[in-house]
Short mmCIF file of C-alpha atoms in Angstrom, two decimals:
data_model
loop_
_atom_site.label_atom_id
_atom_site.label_comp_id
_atom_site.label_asym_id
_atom_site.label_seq_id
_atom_site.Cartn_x
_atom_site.Cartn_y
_atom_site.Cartn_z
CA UNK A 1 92.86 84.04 122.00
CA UNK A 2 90.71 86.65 123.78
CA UNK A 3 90.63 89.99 124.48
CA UNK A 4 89.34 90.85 128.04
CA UNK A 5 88.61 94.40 128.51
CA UNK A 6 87.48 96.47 131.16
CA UNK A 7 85.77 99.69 129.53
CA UNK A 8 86.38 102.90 131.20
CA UNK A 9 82.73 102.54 132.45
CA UNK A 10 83.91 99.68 134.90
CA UNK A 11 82.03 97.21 132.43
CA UNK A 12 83.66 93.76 130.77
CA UNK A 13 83.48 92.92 127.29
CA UNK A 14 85.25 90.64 125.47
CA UNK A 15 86.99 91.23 121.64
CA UNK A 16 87.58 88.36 119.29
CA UNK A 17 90.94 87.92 118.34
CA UNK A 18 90.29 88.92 114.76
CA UNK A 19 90.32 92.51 116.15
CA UNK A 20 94.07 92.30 117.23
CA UNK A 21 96.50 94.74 114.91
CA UNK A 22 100.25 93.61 116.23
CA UNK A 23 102.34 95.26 114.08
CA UNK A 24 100.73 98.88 113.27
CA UNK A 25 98.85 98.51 110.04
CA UNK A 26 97.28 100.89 108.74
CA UNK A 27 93.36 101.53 109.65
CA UNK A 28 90.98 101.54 106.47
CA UNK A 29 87.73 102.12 107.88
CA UNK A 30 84.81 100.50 105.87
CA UNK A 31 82.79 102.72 104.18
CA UNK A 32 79.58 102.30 106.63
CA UNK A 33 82.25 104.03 109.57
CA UNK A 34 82.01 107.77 109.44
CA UNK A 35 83.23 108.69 112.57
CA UNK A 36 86.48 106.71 114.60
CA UNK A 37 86.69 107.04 118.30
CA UNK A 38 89.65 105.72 120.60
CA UNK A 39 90.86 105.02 124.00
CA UNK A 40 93.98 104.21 125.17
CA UNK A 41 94.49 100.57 127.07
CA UNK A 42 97.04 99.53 129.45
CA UNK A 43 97.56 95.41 128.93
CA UNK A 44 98.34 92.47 129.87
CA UNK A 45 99.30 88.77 128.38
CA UNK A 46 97.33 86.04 130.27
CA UNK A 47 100.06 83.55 131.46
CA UNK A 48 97.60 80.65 132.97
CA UNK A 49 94.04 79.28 133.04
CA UNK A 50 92.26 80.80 135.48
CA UNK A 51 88.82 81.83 137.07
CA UNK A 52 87.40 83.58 139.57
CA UNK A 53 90.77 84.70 140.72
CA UNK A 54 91.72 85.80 144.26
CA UNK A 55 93.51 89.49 144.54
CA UNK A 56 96.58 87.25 146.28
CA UNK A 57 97.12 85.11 143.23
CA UNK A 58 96.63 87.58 140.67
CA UNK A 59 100.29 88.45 140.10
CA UNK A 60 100.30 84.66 138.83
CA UNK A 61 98.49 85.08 135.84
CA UNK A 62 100.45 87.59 133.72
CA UNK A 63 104.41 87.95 131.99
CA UNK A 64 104.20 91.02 130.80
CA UNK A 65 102.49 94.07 130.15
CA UNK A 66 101.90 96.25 127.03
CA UNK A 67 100.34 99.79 126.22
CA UNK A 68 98.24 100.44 123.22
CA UNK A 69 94.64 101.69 121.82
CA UNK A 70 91.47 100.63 120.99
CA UNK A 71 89.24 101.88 117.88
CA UNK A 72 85.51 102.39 117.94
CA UNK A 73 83.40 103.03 114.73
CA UNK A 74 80.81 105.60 116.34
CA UNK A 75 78.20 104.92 113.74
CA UNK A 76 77.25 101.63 115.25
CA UNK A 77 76.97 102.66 118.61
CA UNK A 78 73.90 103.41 119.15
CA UNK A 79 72.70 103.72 122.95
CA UNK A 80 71.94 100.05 122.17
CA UNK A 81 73.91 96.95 124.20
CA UNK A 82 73.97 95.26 120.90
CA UNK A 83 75.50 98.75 118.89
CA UNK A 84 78.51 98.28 121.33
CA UNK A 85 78.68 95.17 121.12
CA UNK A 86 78.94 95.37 117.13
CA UNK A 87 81.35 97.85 117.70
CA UNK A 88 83.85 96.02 119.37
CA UNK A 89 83.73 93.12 116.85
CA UNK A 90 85.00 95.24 113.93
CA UNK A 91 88.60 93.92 112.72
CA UNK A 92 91.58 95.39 113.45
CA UNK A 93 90.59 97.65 116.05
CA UNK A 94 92.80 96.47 118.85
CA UNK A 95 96.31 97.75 118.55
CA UNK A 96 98.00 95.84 121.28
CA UNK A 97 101.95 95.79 119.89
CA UNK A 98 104.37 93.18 120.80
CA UNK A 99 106.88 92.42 121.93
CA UNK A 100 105.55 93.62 125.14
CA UNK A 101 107.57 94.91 128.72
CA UNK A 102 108.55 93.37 131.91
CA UNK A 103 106.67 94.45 134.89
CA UNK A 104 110.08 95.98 136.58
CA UNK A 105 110.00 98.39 133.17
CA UNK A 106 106.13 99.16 133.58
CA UNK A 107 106.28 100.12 137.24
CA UNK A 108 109.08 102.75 136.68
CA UNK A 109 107.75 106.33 137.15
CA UNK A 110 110.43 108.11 134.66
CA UNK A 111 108.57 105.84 131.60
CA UNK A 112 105.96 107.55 130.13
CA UNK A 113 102.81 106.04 127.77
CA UNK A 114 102.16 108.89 125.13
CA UNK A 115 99.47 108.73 122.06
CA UNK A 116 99.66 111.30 119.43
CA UNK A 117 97.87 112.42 116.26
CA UNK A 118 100.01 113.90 113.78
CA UNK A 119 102.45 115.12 116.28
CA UNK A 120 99.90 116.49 118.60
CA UNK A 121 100.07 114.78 121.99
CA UNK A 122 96.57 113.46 123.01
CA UNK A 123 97.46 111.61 126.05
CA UNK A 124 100.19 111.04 128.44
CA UNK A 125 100.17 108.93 131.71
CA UNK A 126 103.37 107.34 133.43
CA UNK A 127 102.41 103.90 134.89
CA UNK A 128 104.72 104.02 138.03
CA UNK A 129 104.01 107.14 138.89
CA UNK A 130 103.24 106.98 142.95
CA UNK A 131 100.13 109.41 142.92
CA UNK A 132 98.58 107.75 139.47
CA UNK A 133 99.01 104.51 141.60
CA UNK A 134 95.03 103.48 142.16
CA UNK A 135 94.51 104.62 138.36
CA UNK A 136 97.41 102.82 136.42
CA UNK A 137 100.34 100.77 137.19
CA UNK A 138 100.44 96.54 138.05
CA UNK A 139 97.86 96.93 140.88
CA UNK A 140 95.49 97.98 138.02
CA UNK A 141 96.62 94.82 136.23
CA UNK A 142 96.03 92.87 139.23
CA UNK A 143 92.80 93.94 140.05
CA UNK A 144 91.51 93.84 136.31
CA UNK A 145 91.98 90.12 136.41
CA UNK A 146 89.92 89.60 139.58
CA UNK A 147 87.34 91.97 137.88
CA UNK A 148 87.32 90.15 134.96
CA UNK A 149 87.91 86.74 135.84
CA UNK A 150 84.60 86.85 138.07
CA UNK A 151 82.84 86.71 134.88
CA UNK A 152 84.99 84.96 132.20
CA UNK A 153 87.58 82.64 132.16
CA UNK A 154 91.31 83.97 131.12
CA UNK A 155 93.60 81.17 128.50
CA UNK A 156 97.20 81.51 128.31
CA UNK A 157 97.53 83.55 125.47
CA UNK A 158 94.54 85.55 126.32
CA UNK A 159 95.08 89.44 126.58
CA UNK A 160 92.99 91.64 129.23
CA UNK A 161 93.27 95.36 129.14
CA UNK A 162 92.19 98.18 130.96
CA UNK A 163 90.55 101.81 129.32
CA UNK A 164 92.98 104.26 130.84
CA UNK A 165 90.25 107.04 129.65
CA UNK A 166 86.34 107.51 128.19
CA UNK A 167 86.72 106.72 124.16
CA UNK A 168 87.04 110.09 122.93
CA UNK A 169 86.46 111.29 119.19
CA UNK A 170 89.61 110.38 116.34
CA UNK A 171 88.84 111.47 113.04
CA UNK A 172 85.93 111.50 110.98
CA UNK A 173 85.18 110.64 107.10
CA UNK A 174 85.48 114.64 106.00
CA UNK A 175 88.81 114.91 107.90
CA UNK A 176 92.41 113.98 105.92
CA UNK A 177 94.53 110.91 106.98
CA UNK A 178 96.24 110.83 110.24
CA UNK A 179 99.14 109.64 111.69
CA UNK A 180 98.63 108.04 115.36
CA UNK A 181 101.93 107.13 116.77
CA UNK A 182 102.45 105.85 120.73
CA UNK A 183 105.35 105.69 123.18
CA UNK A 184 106.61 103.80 126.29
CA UNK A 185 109.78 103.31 127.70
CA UNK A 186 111.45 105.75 125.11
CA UNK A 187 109.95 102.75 122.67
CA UNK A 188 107.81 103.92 119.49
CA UNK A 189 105.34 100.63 120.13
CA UNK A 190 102.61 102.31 117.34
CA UNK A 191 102.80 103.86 114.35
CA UNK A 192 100.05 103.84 111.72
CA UNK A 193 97.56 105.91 109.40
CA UNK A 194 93.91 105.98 109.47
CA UNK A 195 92.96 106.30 105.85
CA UNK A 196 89.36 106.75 104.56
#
C-alpha cells in the first residue's frame, strides 16, 4: 500500500505505507526533529489497478474519501530534492483515519473539515461547497488520479491525497505538547498529542 500525494506545489510524491497513523497515536518526534510542519489532505482509497487514467473513468477508481494531515520534520528539508524526499519517509506522519465517508457525505456543503491545535481552529474548508468547487470536493479527487496516475501506477488499497494548503509551521522542540484534533461530518476523525 501506497500513498500518492499531490503536494500543494502541484508536484507527486509517493509515502511508504510505514508512514500511515490510522487510529490517532500520538506523535513522538525523534530527537534529530526540532521543528514539525503540517498540511491538511483531502483523500481517497484506490479501488482498482490503474494507469494513466482518463478524466471519464476516474470516478472508477475510488469508494470513498477521507480527510486528514500530513507531518513534516522541517530539519530535513533542506532546499534539497533528496531533504524532501527524507522527509516524507519518516513514520507515522500520515494521519489518514478510517473508516472513511461516502462520496454523497463528502460532496455536501453543510459538512465542514476543521483542524485544530489545542482548541484553536487552524483550518476550515467545506468540501461541497459550490464556490470552493475547483479547489476541493470529488472533482479534485478525480483529477488527482489523472495527475497522478500519469506518473505512477494506483493498487487497490493504495491511498492518493491532495494538500488542501502550503505545509505551514506546528510546533517546535521549545514549545509544550499539543493537542491536534480534526472534524468532518460532525465526526471527530483525529485526535492526538505531539509530544517531544
Amino acid at each position: 500500500m501506497n500513498i500518492v500525494i499531490r503536494t500543494a506545489g502541484d508536484r507527486t510524491i509517493v509515502r511508504p505505507d510505514t508512514t500511515w497513523e490510522k487510529n490517532s497515536d500520538d506523535f513522538f518526534p525523534p530527537d534529530f526533529v526540532d521543528l514539525v510542519s503540517w498540511s491538511p489532505v483531502m483523500f481517497a482509497r484506490v479501488s482498482k489497478l490503474g494507469r494513466s487514467v482518463g478524466p471519464q473513468f476516474a470516478r472508477r477508481y475510488y469508494d470513498s474519501i477521507g480527510f486528514g494531515l500530513l507531518l513534516y520534520p522541517e530539519n530535513l528539508i533542506d532546499g534539497s530534492s533528496e531533504g524532501y524526499a527524507t522527509a516524507s519517509c519518516l513514520d507515522h506522519t500520515s494521519y489518514l483515519p478510517v473508516p472513511l465517508f461516502n462520496l454523497a457525505t463528502a460532496a455536501s456543503a453543510d459538512n465542514r473539515f476543521t483542524v485544530r491545535k489545542d482548541g484553536r481552529e487552524l483550518f476550515s474548508i467545506s468540501p461541497g461547497d459550490p464556490l470552493r468547487e475547483s479547489v476541493i470536493g470529488i472533482s479534485l479527487i478525480e483529477r488527482l488520479i489523472v495527475e497522478t496516475t500519469r506518473m505512477v501506477y494506483i493498487r487497490k488499497g493504495d491511498f492518493v491525497a491532495a494538500e488542501l494548503c502550503p505545509r505551514k509551521k506546528l510546533l517546535s522542540r521549545d514549545e509544550p505538547p499539543a493537542r491536534i484534533t480534526a472534524s468532518f461530518c460532525d465526526n471527530t476523525v483525529l485526535d492526538f498529542e505531539i509530544r517531544y
